[in-house]
CSV table of C-alpha atoms in Angstrom, one decimal:
chain,number,residue,atom,x,y,z
M,1,MET,CA,175.1,-59.3,166.4
M,2,THR,CA,173.7,-62.6,165.4
M,3,ASP,CA,172.9,-65.2,168.1
M,4,SER,CA,176.0,-67.1,167.2
M,5,GLU,CA,178.2,-64.0,167.4
M,6,LEU,CA,176.7,-63.0,170.8
M,7,LYS,CA,177.3,-66.4,172.2
M,8,GLU,CA,180.9,-66.3,171.0
M,9,LYS,CA,181.4,-63.0,172.8
M,10,ILE,CA,179.9,-64.3,176.0
M,11,ILE,CA,182.2,-67.4,175.9
M,12,GLU,CA,185.2,-65.3,175.0
M,13,SER,CA,184.6,-63.0,178.0
M,14,TRP,CA,183.9,-65.8,180.4
M,15,THR,CA,187.0,-67.7,179.5
M,16,THR,CA,189.4,-64.7,179.1
M,17,ASN,CA,188.4,-63.4,182.6
M,18,HIS,CA,188.7,-66.9,184.2
M,19,ARG,CA,185.1,-66.9,185.5
M,20,ALA,CA,185.4,-70.6,186.3
M,21,ASN,CA,186.7,-69.4,189.6
M,22,LEU,CA,183.2,-68.3,190.5
M,23,ILE,CA,182.0,-71.9,190.5
M,24,ASP,CA,182.5,-74.3,193.4
M,25,ILE,CA,185.1,-76.9,192.4
M,26,SER,CA,182.8,-79.8,193.5
M,27,ALA,CA,179.9,-78.5,191.4
M,28,LEU,CA,182.2,-78.1,188.4
M,29,ARG,CA,183.5,-81.7,188.9
M,30,CYS,CA,179.9,-83.1,189.0
M,31,PHE,CA,178.8,-81.0,186.0
M,32,LEU,CA,181.7,-82.2,183.8
M,33,GLY,CA,181.2,-85.8,184.8
M,34,ASN,CA,177.4,-85.8,184.3
M,35,LYS,CA,177.3,-83.7,181.1
M,36,PHE,CA,180.5,-84.7,179.3
M,37,ARG,CA,181.6,-87.9,181.0
M,38,ILE,CA,184.9,-86.4,182.0
M,39,LYS,CA,186.7,-88.2,184.8
M,40,THR,CA,188.1,-85.4,187.0
M,41,LYS,CA,189.4,-87.6,189.8
M,42,GLY,CA,193.0,-86.6,190.4
M,43,MET,CA,192.8,-83.4,188.3
M,44,ASN,CA,194.0,-80.2,189.9
M,45,TYR,CA,191.9,-77.0,189.6
M,46,ASP,CA,193.8,-75.7,186.6
M,47,LYS,CA,193.1,-79.0,184.6
M,48,ILE,CA,189.4,-78.9,185.7
M,49,GLU,CA,189.1,-75.3,184.5
M,50,GLU,CA,190.8,-76.2,181.2
M,51,ALA,CA,188.3,-79.0,180.7
M,52,ALA,CA,185.4,-76.7,181.4
M,53,VAL,CA,186.7,-74.1,178.9
M,54,ASN,CA,187.4,-76.7,176.2
M,55,HIS,CA,183.8,-78.0,176.3
M,56,LEU,CA,182.2,-74.6,176.3
M,57,THR,CA,181.0,-73.7,172.8
M,58,PRO,CA,178.0,-71.8,171.5
M,59,ASP,CA,176.3,-75.2,171.1
M,60,THR,CA,176.8,-76.1,174.8
M,61,LEU,CA,176.3,-72.6,176.3
M,62,ASP,CA,172.7,-73.3,177.4
M,63,VAL,CA,173.9,-76.6,179.0
M,64,TYR,CA,176.3,-74.6,181.2
M,65,ILE,CA,173.7,-72.0,182.1
M,66,LYS,CA,171.2,-74.7,183.1
M,67,GLY,CA,173.6,-76.9,184.9
M,68,LEU,CA,175.6,-74.4,186.8
M,69,PRO,CA,173.7,-71.7,188.9
M,70,GLU,CA,177.0,-69.8,189.3
M,71,PHE,CA,177.7,-69.6,185.5
M,72,GLY,CA,177.2,-66.0,184.5
M,73,LEU,CA,178.8,-62.7,183.9
M,74,LEU,CA,180.1,-59.9,186.2
M,75,ILE,CA,179.6,-56.2,185.5
M,76,LYS,CA,183.0,-56.0,183.8
M,77,ASP,CA,182.0,-58.8,181.5
M,78,ILE,CA,178.7,-57.2,180.6
M,79,THR,CA,180.5,-54.0,179.5
M,80,GLU,CA,182.8,-56.1,177.4
M,81,VAL,CA,180.2,-58.2,175.7
M,82,PHE,CA,177.4,-55.7,175.2
M,83,GLY,CA,179.4,-52.4,175.1
M,84,VAL,CA,177.3,-50.7,177.7
M,85,SER,CA,178.8,-48.6,180.5
M,86,ALA,CA,179.5,-50.1,183.9
M,87,TYR,CA,177.0,-47.7,185.3
M,88,LYS,CA,174.3,-49.0,183.0
M,89,ALA,CA,175.2,-52.6,183.7
M,90,SER,CA,175.1,-52.0,187.5
M,91,ASN,CA,171.7,-50.3,187.2
M,92,MET,CA,170.2,-53.2,185.3
M,93,ILE,CA,171.2,-55.5,188.1
M,94,LYS,CA,170.1,-53.1,190.9
M,95,SER,CA,166.7,-52.5,189.3
M,96,GLY,CA,166.1,-56.3,189.0
M,97,GLN,CA,166.0,-56.3,185.2
M,98,VAL,CA,168.7,-58.9,185.4
M,99,ARG,CA,168.6,-61.7,188.0
M,100,THR,CA,171.8,-62.5,189.8
M,101,THR,CA,173.4,-65.1,192.0
M,102,ASP,CA,175.3,-63.4,194.8
M,103,LYS,CA,178.6,-65.0,195.9
M,104,ARG,CA,181.1,-64.1,198.6
M,105,MET,CA,184.6,-64.2,197.1
M,106,LYS,CA,187.9,-64.2,198.9
M,107,TYR,CA,190.8,-62.6,197.1
M,108,SER,CA,194.4,-62.2,198.2
M,109,ASP,CA,193.9,-59.3,200.5
M,110,TYR,CA,190.1,-58.8,200.8
M,111,LYS,CA,186.7,-60.4,200.6
M,112,THR,CA,183.8,-59.1,198.6
M,113,THR,CA,180.3,-60.1,197.3
M,114,VAL,CA,180.0,-60.3,193.6
M,115,HIS,CA,176.8,-60.3,191.5
M,116,ILE,CA,176.8,-63.0,188.9
M,117,ALA,CA,174.3,-61.9,186.2
M,118,TYR,CA,172.0,-64.5,184.6
M,119,ILE,CA,172.9,-64.6,181.0
M,120,PRO,CA,169.4,-65.3,179.5
M,121,ASP,CA,168.1,-62.1,181.1
M,122,LEU,CA,171.0,-60.1,179.5
M,123,ILE,CA,170.3,-61.7,176.1
M,124,GLU,CA,166.6,-60.8,176.4
M,125,LEU,CA,167.4,-57.2,177.2
M,126,TYR,CA,169.8,-57.0,174.3
M,127,LYS,CA,167.3,-58.4,171.8
M,128,ALA,CA,164.7,-56.0,173.1
M,129,GLY,CA,167.1,-53.1,172.2
M,130,LYS,CA,167.7,-52.0,175.7
M,131,MET,CA,171.5,-52.5,175.7
M,132,THR,CA,172.6,-50.3,172.8
M,133,PRO,CA,176.3,-49.9,173.0
M,134,LYS,CA,178.0,-46.5,173.3
M,135,LYS,CA,179.1,-45.2,169.9
M,136,GLN,CA,182.7,-45.0,171.0
M,137,VAL,CA,182.8,-48.6,172.2
M,138,ALA,CA,181.3,-49.8,169.0
M,139,ALA,CA,183.8,-47.8,167.0
M,140,ARG,CA,186.7,-49.2,169.0
M,141,VAL,CA,185.6,-52.7,168.4
M,142,ALA,CA,185.3,-52.1,164.6
M,143,ASN,CA,188.7,-50.3,164.6
M,144,SER,CA,190.4,-53.2,166.4
M,145,VAL,CA,189.5,-55.6,163.6
M,146,GLN,CA,190.4,-53.1,160.8
M,147,SER,CA,193.8,-52.5,162.3
M,148,ILE,CA,194.8,-56.2,162.2
M,149,GLU,CA,197.1,-56.8,159.2
M,150,ALA,CA,196.3,-59.8,156.9
M,151,SER,CA,199.9,-61.0,157.4
M,152,ASP,CA,200.8,-64.7,157.1
M,153,ASP,CA,201.1,-64.9,160.9
M,154,ASN,CA,197.8,-63.3,161.7
M,155,ILE,CA,195.9,-65.3,159.1
M,156,ALA,CA,197.6,-68.6,160.3
M,157,GLN,CA,196.4,-67.8,163.9
M,158,ALA,CA,192.9,-67.0,162.6
M,159,LEU,CA,192.7,-70.2,160.7
M,160,TYR,CA,193.9,-72.1,163.7
M,161,ILE,CA,191.2,-70.6,166.0
M,162,ILE,CA,188.4,-71.1,163.5
M,163,ASN,CA,189.5,-74.7,162.8
M,164,LYS,CA,189.7,-75.7,166.4
M,165,SER,CA,186.3,-74.0,167.1
M,166,ALA,CA,184.8,-76.0,164.2
M,167,LYS,CA,186.2,-79.2,165.7
M,168,LYS,CA,184.6,-78.4,169.1
M,169,SER,CA,181.2,-78.1,167.3
M,170,ARG,CA,182.0,-81.4,165.6
M,171,ASP,CA,182.6,-83.1,168.9
M,172,THR,CA,179.4,-81.6,170.3
M,173,LYS,CA,177.4,-82.8,167.3
M,174,ASN,CA,178.7,-86.3,167.7
M,175,SER,CA,178.1,-86.5,171.5
M,176,LYS,CA,174.6,-85.0,171.2
M,177,TYR,CA,173.6,-87.4,168.4
M,178,GLU,CA,174.5,-90.3,170.7
M,179,GLU,CA,172.4,-88.8,173.5
M,180,GLY,CA,169.5,-88.3,171.1
M,181,ASP,CA,169.6,-84.5,171.4
M,182,HIS,CA,168.9,-83.9,167.7
M,183,SER,CA,168.2,-80.2,168.1
M,184,THR,CA,171.6,-79.4,169.6
M,185,CYS,CA,173.2,-81.9,167.1
M,186,HIS,CA,171.7,-80.0,164.2
M,187,ALA,CA,172.8,-76.6,165.5
M,188,SER,CA,176.3,-77.9,166.1
M,189,LYS,CA,176.5,-79.4,162.6
M,190,THR,CA,175.3,-76.1,161.1
M,191,ARG,CA,178.0,-74.1,163.0
M,192,MET,CA,180.7,-76.6,162.2
M,193,LEU,CA,180.0,-76.5,158.5
M,194,LYS,CA,179.9,-72.7,158.5
M,195,LEU,CA,183.3,-72.4,160.1
M,196,TYR,CA,184.9,-75.1,157.9
M,197,HIS,CA,183.6,-73.3,154.9
M,198,LEU,CA,185.2,-70.1,156.0
M,199,LYS,CA,188.5,-72.0,156.7
M,200,ASP,CA,188.4,-73.7,153.3
M,201,GLU,CA,187.7,-70.5,151.4
M,202,ALA,CA,190.6,-68.7,153.1
M,203,MET,CA,192.9,-71.7,152.4
M,204,GLU,CA,191.9,-71.9,148.8
M,205,LYS,CA,192.8,-68.2,148.3
M,206,LEU,CA,196.1,-68.6,150.2
M,207,ILE,CA,197.0,-71.6,148.1
M,208,ASP,CA,196.2,-69.7,144.9
M,209,GLU,CA,198.4,-66.9,146.0
M,210,GLY,CA,201.3,-69.2,146.7
M,211,ARG,CA,201.4,-68.3,150.4
M,212,MET,CA,200.9,-71.8,151.8
M,213,GLU,CA,203.5,-74.6,151.7
M,214,TYR,CA,202.3,-78.0,150.5
M,215,LEU,CA,203.8,-80.7,152.7
M,216,GLY,CA,202.2,-83.9,151.4
M,217,ILE,CA,199.4,-86.3,152.2
M,218,ASN,CA,198.5,-87.8,155.6
M,219,ARG,CA,196.7,-91.1,156.1
M,220,GLN,CA,194.0,-90.9,158.7
M,221,GLU,CA,192.7,-94.2,160.3
M,222,LEU,CA,189.2,-93.9,161.7
M,223,PRO,CA,187.2,-96.4,163.8
M,224,GLY,CA,185.6,-99.1,161.8
M,225,HIS,CA,188.6,-99.6,159.6
M,226,GLU,CA,187.8,-96.4,157.6
M,227,THR,CA,190.7,-94.6,156.0
M,228,ASN,CA,190.8,-91.0,154.9
M,229,TYR,CA,193.5,-89.1,153.2
M,230,LEU,CA,194.2,-85.4,153.9
M,231,LYS,CA,196.4,-82.9,152.2
M,232,VAL,CA,198.7,-81.0,154.6
M,233,TYR,CA,199.6,-77.4,154.2
M,234,ALA,CA,201.8,-75.1,156.4
M,235,LEU,CA,201.6,-71.4,157.0
M,236,SER,CA,203.7,-69.4,159.5
M,237,GLY,CA,204.4,-72.5,161.7
M,238,PHE,CA,200.8,-73.8,161.7
M,239,THR,CA,199.7,-76.9,159.7
M,240,PHE,CA,196.2,-77.4,158.3
M,241,HIS,CA,194.4,-80.3,156.5
M,242,THR,CA,192.0,-80.4,153.6
M,243,PRO,CA,190.3,-83.6,152.3
M,244,CYS,CA,192.1,-85.4,149.5
M,245,GLU,CA,190.1,-87.3,146.9
M,246,SER,CA,191.2,-90.8,146.2
M,247,ARG,CA,191.9,-89.9,142.6
M,248,ASP,CA,194.4,-87.2,143.8
M,249,ILE,CA,196.5,-89.6,145.9
M,250,ASN,CA,200.1,-89.8,144.8
M,251,GLU,CA,202.1,-92.5,146.6
M,252,ALA,CA,205.2,-90.4,146.4
M,253,GLU,CA,203.5,-87.6,148.4
M,254,LEU,CA,202.3,-89.8,151.3
M,255,LEU,CA,203.9,-88.8,154.6
M,256,ASP,CA,205.3,-91.3,157.1
M,257,SER,CA,203.0,-90.2,159.9
M,258,THR,CA,199.5,-91.5,160.2
M,259,ILE,CA,196.7,-89.8,162.1
M,260,THR,CA,194.7,-92.1,164.4
M,261,GLY,CA,191.2,-91.1,165.0
M,262,LEU,CA,189.7,-87.6,164.8
M,263,ILE,CA,192.0,-84.6,165.0
M,264,SER,CA,191.7,-83.1,168.5
M,265,ALA,CA,189.7,-79.9,169.1
M,266,GLU,CA,192.0,-78.9,171.9
M,267,GLN,CA,193.8,-75.6,171.3
M,268,THR,CA,197.4,-76.3,172.2
M,269,ARG,CA,199.0,-73.2,170.6
M,270,LYS,CA,198.9,-69.7,172.1
M,271,THR,CA,197.3,-67.1,169.9
M,272,ASP,CA,197.1,-63.3,170.1
M,273,LEU,CA,193.7,-63.1,168.4
M,274,LYS,CA,190.2,-63.5,169.8
M,275,PHE,CA,187.6,-65.6,168.0
M,276,SER,CA,185.6,-62.6,166.8
M,277,GLN,CA,188.8,-61.0,165.5
M,278,ALA,CA,189.8,-64.3,163.8
M,279,GLU,CA,186.4,-64.7,162.1
M,280,ALA,CA,186.4,-61.0,161.0
M,281,LEU,CA,189.9,-61.2,159.6
M,282,LEU,CA,189.2,-64.2,157.5
M,283,LYS,CA,186.0,-62.8,156.2
M,284,LYS,CA,187.8,-59.5,155.3
M,285,TYR,CA,190.6,-61.5,153.6
M,286,ILE,CA,188.4,-63.5,151.3
M,287,ALA,CA,186.0,-60.7,150.5
């Protein structure tokens, strides 16, 4: 796995398994306020967790690790991300190869102490070749992608996931530029462009094959009185935008609705695919 793919898998596991519940609510409030200027006053726990998930991207992963001592993976998560057995994951923790933060957790009918593994230690072991996945696990992951049909519905979901993830990197790029963190800004821009390129290539092929419906042109009003125009396409209930050159603008195709500001990175639609599956499906489709 590349560094980007590894980070995506870590984030996918952390969010899917709701590991925000490992972090004290007060610490999470302070972290979101200090790092992302999010006002959490009046938010219930679900909204705070949603905000934490929405701002967690490969570009901000290190910020979460450094800012939240209880941000990490449990044994179950290690097996999902790295493909090793639970026995091996447990041994790495017991032997001290991976540092942990121990936390007493209360569930509905019992209490237990969980070991929250320090992610940089896990990554270091992985890069050192000490976390080779079991063959059957690796085969299962490959098969899960191969078995996904390139149907309109699946490709639409994949485009939606990739598009929203690109917009998260866009937002990180913008905020880090304002903060003067040019290293993170550059990394976020690189990731954003890579994902947009994948989306654009897939859309171009879908349009050529006549699988996407052209809806018209949206006007987008940006701060500073800047106006953009975007072509709008639909596929299986999802809509997507592509830039529209001024020479291609046809007044008859302009839609009544106007987009104000940047399109949100928030994922408001439920999808059945994971990020890794979405990325693999689009790459397979355009190959």
